[in-house]
Amino acid sequence: MQVTAEEFSSTRHELPDGGRWTELVEGRPVVLDPPDEIYGTIVLNLSKAIGTAMRADRSIDAAPCFDLGIQTLHDPDTIRFPAAVAFRGGDRFGEVGEVIADRVPEVAIEIAADPQRRLHCAERILEYHDAGVGAVWVIDPHEQALTIAPREGLPAIYREDDPLVPLIDLELAVTIEDLFAIPKWYR
């Protein structure tokens, strides 16, 4: 039995782990493997870099979100949950508490940390682009690299000592290598 995006959104919390690792793919809930430690480390480092950049320049017109669904296909519906998304304009906290975004993000960030997430990366990039997402970042801990796939143009790969490119207008003052570093307080 297929479910719609609306039905999925209203019942996601009833799924195992509150639906945290569940996406809707062509109308069917699909449970992903829970992310590993490196996935969490990358999200932590990325969120810290974003927070630092937003505090440094409060005039920036960007709104990043974590764990927010993006509807990429309709009839049957597909809802993907990238590690993070960033919107241009609008209320910085307008998406807080939502399961599915009401608008299309400028950037979707995927972390290819495990075989399941790596396997479907190309498919997800195409879905995001078809849905109108401007660029997809794929952070790959195995390659210690960031690939940015714009909707128009060729992908670019950044490695190790390369600085992290701006996220919309946010200047993130870290290198690619910094994304993979275990925080000193955690050791």
Coordinates of N, CA and C in Angstrom, one line a residue:
M1 N 0.8 -1.2 0.0 CA 0.0 0.0 0.0 C 0.9 1.2 0.0
Q2 N 0.6 2.2 -0.9 CA 1.4 3.4 -1.0 C 0.8 4.5 -0.1
V3 N 1.6 5.3 0.4 CA 1.2 6.4 1.2 C 1.6 7.7 0.6
T4 N 0.9 8.8 0.9 CA 1.3 10.1 0.3 C 2.2 10.8 1.2
A5 N 2.8 11.9 0.8 CA 3.7 12.7 1.6 C 3.0 13.2 2.8
E6 N 1.8 13.6 2.7 CA 1.0 14.1 3.9 C 0.8 13.0 4.9
E7 N 0.4 11.8 4.4 CA 0.2 10.7 5.4 C 1.5 10.3 6.0
F8 N 2.6 10.3 5.3 CA 3.9 9.9 5.8 C 4.3 11.0 6.9
S9 N 4.1 12.2 6.6 CA 4.5 13.3 7.5 C 3.7 13.2 8.8
S10 N 2.5 12.9 8.7 CA 1.7 12.8 10.0 C 1.9 11.5 10.8
T11 N 2.5 10.5 10.2 CA 2.6 9.2 10.9 C 4.1 8.8 11.1
R12 N 5.0 9.6 10.6 CA 6.4 9.3 10.7 C 6.9 9.0 12.1
H13 N 6.4 9.8 13.0 CA 6.8 9.6 14.4 C 6.4 8.3 15.0
E14 N 5.5 7.6 14.4 CA 5.1 6.3 14.9 C 6.0 5.1 14.4
L15 N 6.9 5.4 13.5 CA 7.8 4.4 12.9 C 8.9 4.1 13.9
P16 N 9.6 3.0 13.7 CA 10.8 2.7 14.6 C 11.7 3.9 14.7
D17 N 12.3 4.2 15.8 CA 13.2 5.3 16.1 C 12.5 6.6 15.8
G18 N 11.2 6.7 15.9 CA 10.5 7.9 15.6 C 10.6 8.3 14.2
G19 N 10.9 7.3 13.3 CA 11.0 7.6 11.9 C 12.3 8.4 11.5
R20 N 13.2 8.5 12.4 CA 14.4 9.3 12.1 C 15.2 8.8 10.9
W21 N 15.2 7.6 10.7 CA 16.1 7.0 9.6 C 15.2 6.5 8.5
T22 N 14.0 7.0 8.4 CA 13.0 6.5 7.4 C 12.7 7.6 6.3
E23 N 12.7 7.2 5.1 CA 12.3 8.1 4.0 C 11.1 7.4 3.3
L24 N 10.5 8.2 2.5 CA 9.4 7.8 1.7 C 9.9 7.7 0.3
V25 N 9.9 6.5 -0.3 CA 10.4 6.3 -1.7 C 9.3 5.7 -2.5
E26 N 8.9 6.5 -3.5 CA 7.8 6.1 -4.4 C 6.6 5.5 -3.6
G27 N 6.2 6.3 -2.6 CA 5.0 5.9 -1.8 C 5.2 4.9 -0.7
R28 N 6.5 4.4 -0.6 CA 6.7 3.3 0.4 C 7.8 3.8 1.4
P29 N 7.5 3.6 2.7 CA 8.5 3.9 3.7 C 9.7 3.0 3.6
V30 N 10.9 3.5 3.6 CA 12.1 2.8 3.5 C 13.0 3.2 4.7
V31 N 13.4 2.2 5.4 CA 14.3 2.4 6.6 C 15.7 2.3 6.2
L32 N 16.4 3.4 6.5 CA 17.9 3.5 6.2 C 18.6 3.0 7.5
D33 N 19.8 2.5 7.3 CA 20.7 2.2 8.4 C 20.9 3.4 9.2
P34 N 20.9 3.3 10.6 CA 21.3 4.5 11.4 C 22.7 4.9 11.0
P35 N 22.9 6.2 11.0 CA 24.2 6.7 10.6 C 25.3 6.3 11.6
D36 N 26.5 6.2 11.1 CA 27.6 5.8 12.0 C 28.2 7.0 12.7
E37 N 29.3 6.8 13.4 CA 29.9 7.9 14.2 C 30.5 9.0 13.3
I38 N 31.1 8.6 12.2 CA 31.7 9.7 11.3 C 30.6 10.6 10.8
Y39 N 29.4 10.0 10.5 CA 28.3 10.8 10.0 C 28.0 11.9 11.1
G40 N 27.8 11.4 12.3 CA 27.6 12.4 13.4 C 28.6 13.4 13.6
T41 N 29.9 13.0 13.4 CA 31.0 13.9 13.6 C 30.9 15.0 12.5
I42 N 30.6 14.6 11.3 CA 30.5 15.5 10.2 C 29.4 16.5 10.4
V43 N 28.2 16.0 10.8 CA 27.1 16.9 11.1 C 27.4 17.9 12.2
L44 N 28.1 17.4 13.3 CA 28.5 18.3 14.4 C 29.5 19.4 13.9
N45 N 30.5 19.0 13.1 CA 31.5 20.0 12.6 C 30.8 20.9 11.6
L46 N 30.0 20.4 10.8 CA 29.3 21.3 9.8 C 28.4 22.3 10.5
S47 N 27.6 21.8 11.5 CA 26.7 22.7 12.2 C 27.5 23.8 13.0
K48 N 28.6 23.4 13.6 CA 29.4 24.4 14.3 C 30.0 25.4 13.3
A49 N 30.4 25.0 12.2 CA 30.9 26.0 11.2 C 29.8 26.9 10.7
I50 N 28.6 26.4 10.5 CA 27.5 27.2 10.1 C 27.1 28.2 11.2
G51 N 27.0 27.7 12.4 CA 26.7 28.5 13.5 C 27.6 29.7 13.7
T52 N 28.9 29.4 13.6 CA 30.0 30.4 13.7 C 29.8 31.4 12.6
A53 N 29.6 31.0 11.4 CA 29.4 31.9 10.3 C 28.2 32.8 10.4
M54 N 27.1 32.2 10.9 CA 25.9 33.0 11.1 C 26.0 34.0 12.2
R55 N 26.7 33.7 13.3 CA 26.9 34.6 14.4 C 27.8 35.8 13.9
A56 N 28.8 35.5 13.0 CA 29.8 36.5 12.5 C 29.1 37.5 11.6
D57 N 28.1 37.1 10.9 CA 27.4 38.0 10.0 C 25.9 37.8 10.0
R58 N 25.2 38.5 10.9 CA 23.8 38.3 11.0 C 23.0 38.8 9.9
S59 N 23.6 39.5 8.9 CA 22.9 40.0 7.8 C 22.7 39.0 6.6
I60 N 23.4 37.9 6.8 CA 23.3 36.9 5.7 C 21.9 36.3 5.5
D61 N 21.5 36.2 4.3 CA 20.2 35.8 4.0 C 20.1 34.3 3.7
A62 N 20.5 33.5 4.7 CA 20.5 32.1 4.5 C 19.9 31.4 5.7
A63 N 19.2 30.3 5.5 CA 18.6 29.5 6.6 C 18.9 28.0 6.4
P64 N 19.9 27.6 7.2 CA 20.2 26.1 7.2 C 19.3 25.3 8.1
C65 N 19.0 24.1 7.8 CA 18.2 23.2 8.6 C 18.8 21.8 8.5
F66 N 18.6 21.0 9.6 CA 19.1 19.7 9.7 C 17.8 18.8 9.9
D67 N 17.9 17.6 9.3 CA 16.8 16.6 9.5 C 15.5 17.1 9.0
L68 N 15.5 17.7 7.8 CA 14.2 18.2 7.2 C 14.0 17.5 5.9
G69 N 12.8 17.0 5.7 CA 12.5 16.3 4.5 C 12.3 17.2 3.3
I70 N 12.7 16.7 2.1 CA 12.5 17.4 0.8 C 11.7 16.5 -0.1
Q71 N 10.6 17.0 -0.6 CA 9.8 16.2 -1.5 C 10.5 16.3 -2.9
T72 N 10.9 15.1 -3.4 CA 11.6 15.1 -4.7 C 10.7 14.6 -5.8
L73 N 9.7 13.8 -5.5 CA 8.9 13.2 -6.5 C 7.4 13.2 -6.0
H74 N 6.5 13.3 -7.0 CA 5.1 13.3 -6.7 C 4.4 12.1 -7.5
D75 N 3.4 11.6 -6.8 CA 2.5 10.5 -7.5 C 3.3 9.4 -8.1
P76 N 3.9 8.5 -7.5 CA 3.9 8.3 -6.0 C 5.0 9.3 -5.4
D77 N 4.8 9.6 -4.2 CA 5.6 10.6 -3.5 C 6.9 10.0 -3.0
T78 N 8.0 10.9 -3.1 CA 9.3 10.5 -2.5 C 9.7 11.7 -1.6
I79 N 10.1 11.4 -0.4 CA 10.6 12.4 0.6 C 12.0 11.9 1.0
R80 N 13.0 12.7 0.7 CA 14.4 12.4 1.1 C 14.7 13.3 2.3
F81 N 15.6 12.8 3.2 CA 16.1 13.5 4.3 C 17.6 13.6 4.3
P82 N 18.1 14.7 3.5 CA 19.5 14.9 3.5 C 20.0 15.3 4.9
A83 N 21.3 15.2 5.1 CA 21.9 15.5 6.4 C 21.5 17.0 6.8
A84 N 21.6 17.9 5.8 CA 21.3 19.3 6.0 C 20.8 19.9 4.7
V85 N 20.1 21.0 4.8 CA 19.7 21.8 3.6 C 19.9 23.3 4.0
A86 N 20.0 24.1 3.0 CA 20.1 25.5 3.2 C 19.2 26.3 2.2
F87 N 18.5 27.2 2.7 CA 17.6 28.0 1.9 C 18.1 29.4 1.8
R88 N 17.8 30.0 0.7 CA 18.1 31.4 0.5 C 16.9 32.2 0.8
G89 N 17.0 33.2 1.7 CA 15.9 34.1 2.0 C 14.9 33.4 3.0
G90 N 13.9 34.2 3.3 CA 12.9 33.7 4.2 C 13.3 33.8 5.7
D91 N 12.4 33.3 6.5 CA 12.7 33.2 8.0 C 13.7 32.2 8.3
R92 N 14.8 32.6 9.0 CA 15.8 31.7 9.4 C 15.3 30.4 10.1
F93 N 14.3 30.6 10.9 CA 13.8 29.5 11.7 C 12.4 29.0 11.2
G94 N 12.0 29.4 10.0 CA 10.7 29.1 9.5 C 10.4 27.6 9.3
E95 N 11.4 26.8 9.1 CA 11.2 25.3 8.9 C 11.3 24.5 10.2
V96 N 11.7 25.2 11.3 CA 11.9 24.4 12.6 C 10.5 23.8 12.9
G97 N 10.6 22.5 13.3 CA 9.4 21.7 13.7 C 8.7 21.1 12.5
E98 N 9.1 21.4 11.3 CA 8.4 20.8 10.1 C 9.1 19.5 9.8
V99 N 8.3 18.5 9.3 CA 8.8 17.3 8.8 C 9.3 17.4 7.4
I100 N 8.5 18.1 6.5 CA 8.8 18.3 5.1 C 8.9 19.8 4.8
A101 N 9.9 20.2 4.1 CA 10.0 21.6 3.8 C 8.8 22.1 2.9
D102 N 8.4 23.3 3.1 CA 7.4 23.9 2.2 C 8.0 24.5 1.0
R103 N 9.3 24.7 0.9 CA 9.9 25.3 -0.2 C 11.2 24.5 -0.6
V104 N 11.7 24.8 -1.7 CA 12.9 24.1 -2.2 C 14.2 24.7 -1.7
P105 N 15.1 23.9 -1.2 CA 16.3 24.5 -0.7 C 17.3 24.9 -1.8
E106 N 18.1 25.8 -1.6 CA 19.2 26.2 -2.5 C 20.2 25.0 -2.6
V107 N 20.5 24.4 -1.4 CA 21.6 23.4 -1.3 C 21.0 22.2 -0.4
A108 N 21.3 21.0 -0.9 CA 21.1 19.8 -0.1 C 22.4 19.2 0.2
I109 N 22.6 18.7 1.4 CA 23.9 18.2 1.8 C 23.7 16.7 2.2
E110 N 24.4 15.8 1.5 CA 24.3 14.4 1.8 C 25.7 14.0 2.3
I111 N 25.7 13.0 3.2 CA 26.9 12.4 3.8 C 26.9 10.9 3.4
A112 N 27.8 10.6 2.5 CA 28.0 9.2 2.0 C 28.8 8.4 2.9
A113 N 28.3 8.2 4.1 CA 29.2 7.5 5.2 C 29.0 6.0 5.2
D114 N 28.0 5.4 4.6 CA 27.8 4.0 4.7 C 27.4 3.5 3.4
P115 N 27.4 2.2 3.2 CA 27.1 1.6 1.8 C 25.7 1.9 1.3
Q116 N 24.8 2.0 2.2 CA 23.4 2.3 1.7 C 23.3 3.7 1.2
R117 N 23.9 4.6 1.9 CA 23.8 6.0 1.5 C 24.7 6.3 0.2
R118 N 25.8 5.5 0.1 CA 26.7 5.7 -1.1 C 26.0 5.1 -2.3
L119 N 25.3 4.0 -2.2 CA 24.7 3.3 -3.3 C 23.7 4.1 -4.0
H120 N 23.0 4.9 -3.3 CA 21.9 5.7 -4.0 C 22.2 7.2 -4.2
C121 N 23.5 7.5 -4.0 CA 23.9 8.9 -4.1 C 23.6 9.6 -5.4
A122 N 23.9 9.0 -6.5 CA 23.6 9.5 -7.9 C 22.1 9.7 -8.1
E123 N 21.4 8.7 -7.7 CA 19.9 8.8 -7.8 C 19.3 10.0 -7.0
R124 N 19.9 10.2 -5.8 CA 19.4 11.3 -5.0 C 19.8 12.6 -5.5
I125 N 21.0 12.7 -6.1 CA 21.4 14.0 -6.7 C 20.4 14.4 -7.8
L126 N 20.1 13.4 -8.7 CA 19.2 13.7 -9.8 C 17.8 14.1 -9.3
E127 N 17.4 13.4 -8.3 CA 16.0 13.8 -7.7 C 16.0 15.2 -7.2
Y128 N 17.1 15.5 -6.4 CA 17.2 16.9 -5.9 C 17.2 17.9 -7.0
H129 N 18.0 17.7 -8.0 CA 18.0 18.6 -9.1 C 16.7 18.7 -9.8
D130 N 16.0 17.6 -10.1 CA 14.7 17.6 -10.7 C 13.7 18.4 -9.9
A131 N 13.9 18.4 -8.6 CA 13.0 19.1 -7.7 C 13.3 20.6 -7.6
G132 N 14.4 21.0 -8.2 CA 14.7 22.4 -8.2 C 15.9 22.8 -7.3
V133 N 16.5 21.9 -6.5 CA 17.6 22.2 -5.6 C 18.8 22.7 -6.5
G134 N 19.3 23.8 -6.1 CA 20.4 24.5 -6.9 C 21.7 23.7 -6.9
A135 N 22.1 23.1 -5.8 CA 23.4 22.4 -5.7 C 23.2 21.3 -4.7
V136 N 23.9 20.2 -4.9 CA 24.0 19.1 -3.9 C 25.4 18.9 -3.5
W137 N 25.6 19.0 -2.2 CA 26.9 18.7 -1.7 C 26.9 17.2 -1.2
V138 N 28.0 16.5 -1.6 CA 28.1 15.1 -1.1 C 29.4 15.0 -0.4
I139 N 29.3 14.9 0.9 CA 30.5 14.7 1.8 C 30.8 13.3 1.9
D140 N 32.0 12.9 1.5 CA 32.4 11.5 1.4 C 33.6 11.2 2.4
P141 N 33.3 10.6 3.6 CA 34.4 10.4 4.5 C 35.4 9.4 4.1
H142 N 35.0 8.5 3.2 CA 36.0 7.5 2.7 C 37.0 8.1 1.8
E143 N 36.6 9.0 1.0 CA 37.5 9.7 0.1 C 38.1 11.0 0.7
Q144 N 37.5 11.4 1.9 CA 37.9 12.6 2.6 C 37.7 13.8 1.6
A145 N 36.5 13.9 1.0 CA 36.3 14.8 -0.1 C 34.9 15.4 0.0
L146 N 34.7 16.5 -0.6 CA 33.4 17.1 -0.8 C 33.2 17.3 -2.3
T147 N 32.1 16.7 -2.8 CA 31.8 17.0 -4.2 C 30.5 17.9 -4.3
I148 N 30.6 18.9 -5.0 CA 29.5 19.8 -5.2 C 29.0 19.6 -6.6
A149 N 27.7 19.2 -6.7 CA 27.1 19.0 -8.0 C 26.0 20.0 -8.2
P150 N 26.3 21.1 -9.0 CA 25.3 22.1 -9.3 C 24.3 21.6 -10.3
R151 N 23.1 22.2 -10.2 CA 22.1 21.8 -11.2 C 22.5 22.1 -12.6
E152 N 23.2 23.2 -12.7 CA 23.8 23.6 -14.0 C 25.3 23.6 -13.9
G153 N 25.9 22.9 -14.9 CA 27.4 22.9 -14.9 C 28.0 21.6 -14.4
L154 N 29.3 21.6 -14.3 CA 30.0 20.4 -13.9 C 30.2 20.3 -12.4
P155 N 30.3 19.1 -11.8 CA 30.6 18.9 -10.4 C 32.1 19.3 -10.2
A156 N 32.3 19.7 -8.9 CA 33.7 20.1 -8.5 C 34.0 19.3 -7.2
I157 N 35.2 18.8 -7.1 CA 35.7 18.0 -6.0 C 36.7 18.8 -5.2
Y158 N 36.5 18.8 -3.9 CA 37.4 19.5 -3.0 C 37.9 18.5 -2.0
R159 N 39.2 18.6 -1.6 CA 39.9 17.6 -0.8 C 40.6 18.3 0.4
E160 N 40.9 17.6 1.4 CA 41.7 17.9 2.5 C 41.9 19.3 2.9
D161 N 43.0 20.0 2.4 CA 43.3 21.3 2.8 C 42.5 22.4 2.1
D162 N 41.7 22.0 1.1 CA 40.9 23.0 0.5 C 39.9 23.6 1.5
P163 N 39.7 24.9 1.4 CA 38.7 25.5 2.3 C 37.3 25.1 1.9
L164 N 36.5 25.0 2.9 CA 35.1 24.7 2.6 C 34.5 25.9 1.9
V165 N 33.9 25.6 0.8 CA 33.3 26.7 0.0 C 32.1 27.3 0.7
P166 N 31.7 28.5 0.3 CA 30.6 29.2 1.0 C 29.3 28.4 0.8
L167 N 28.5 28.3 1.8 CA 27.2 27.7 1.8 C 26.2 28.8 1.6
I168 N 25.7 29.0 0.4 CA 25.0 30.1 0.0 C 25.9 31.3 0.2
D169 N 25.6 32.2 1.2 CA 26.5 33.3 1.4 C 27.3 33.2 2.7
L170 N 27.2 32.0 3.4 CA 27.9 31.8 4.6 C 29.4 31.3 4.3
E171 N 30.3 32.2 4.8 CA 31.7 31.8 4.7 C 32.1 30.9 5.8
L172 N 32.3 29.6 5.5 CA 32.6 28.6 6.5 C 34.1 28.5 6.7
A173 N 34.6 28.9 7.8 CA 36.0 29.0 8.1 C 36.6 27.7 8.5
V174 N 36.4 26.7 7.7 CA 37.0 25.4 8.0 C 37.5 24.8 6.7
T175 N 38.4 23.8 6.8 CA 38.9 23.1 5.6 C 38.0 21.8 5.4
I176 N 38.1 21.2 4.3 CA 37.4 19.9 4.1 C 37.9 18.9 5.2
E177 N 39.2 18.9 5.4 CA 39.7 17.9 6.4 C 39.1 18.2 7.8
D178 N 38.8 19.4 8.2 CA 38.2 19.8 9.4 C 36.8 19.1 9.6
L179 N 36.1 18.8 8.5 CA 34.8 18.2 8.6 C 34.9 16.8 9.2
F180 N 36.0 16.1 9.0 CA 36.1 14.7 9.4 C 36.9 14.6 10.8
A181 N 37.3 15.7 11.4 CA 38.1 15.6 12.6 C 37.2 15.4 13.8
I182 N 37.6 14.5 14.6 CA 36.8 14.2 15.9 C 37.1 15.4 16.8
P183 N 36.1 16.1 17.3 CA 36.3 17.2 18.2 C 37.2 16.9 19.4
K184 N 38.1 17.8 19.8 CA 39.0 17.6 20.9 C 38.3 17.3 22.2
W185 N 37.1 17.9 22.4 CA 36.4 17.7 23.6 C 35.9 16.2 23.7
Y186 N 35.7 15.6 22.6 CA 35.2 14.2 22.5 C 36.2 13.1 22.8
R187 N 37.5 13.5 22.6 CA 38.5 12.4 22.7 C 38.8 12.0 24.1

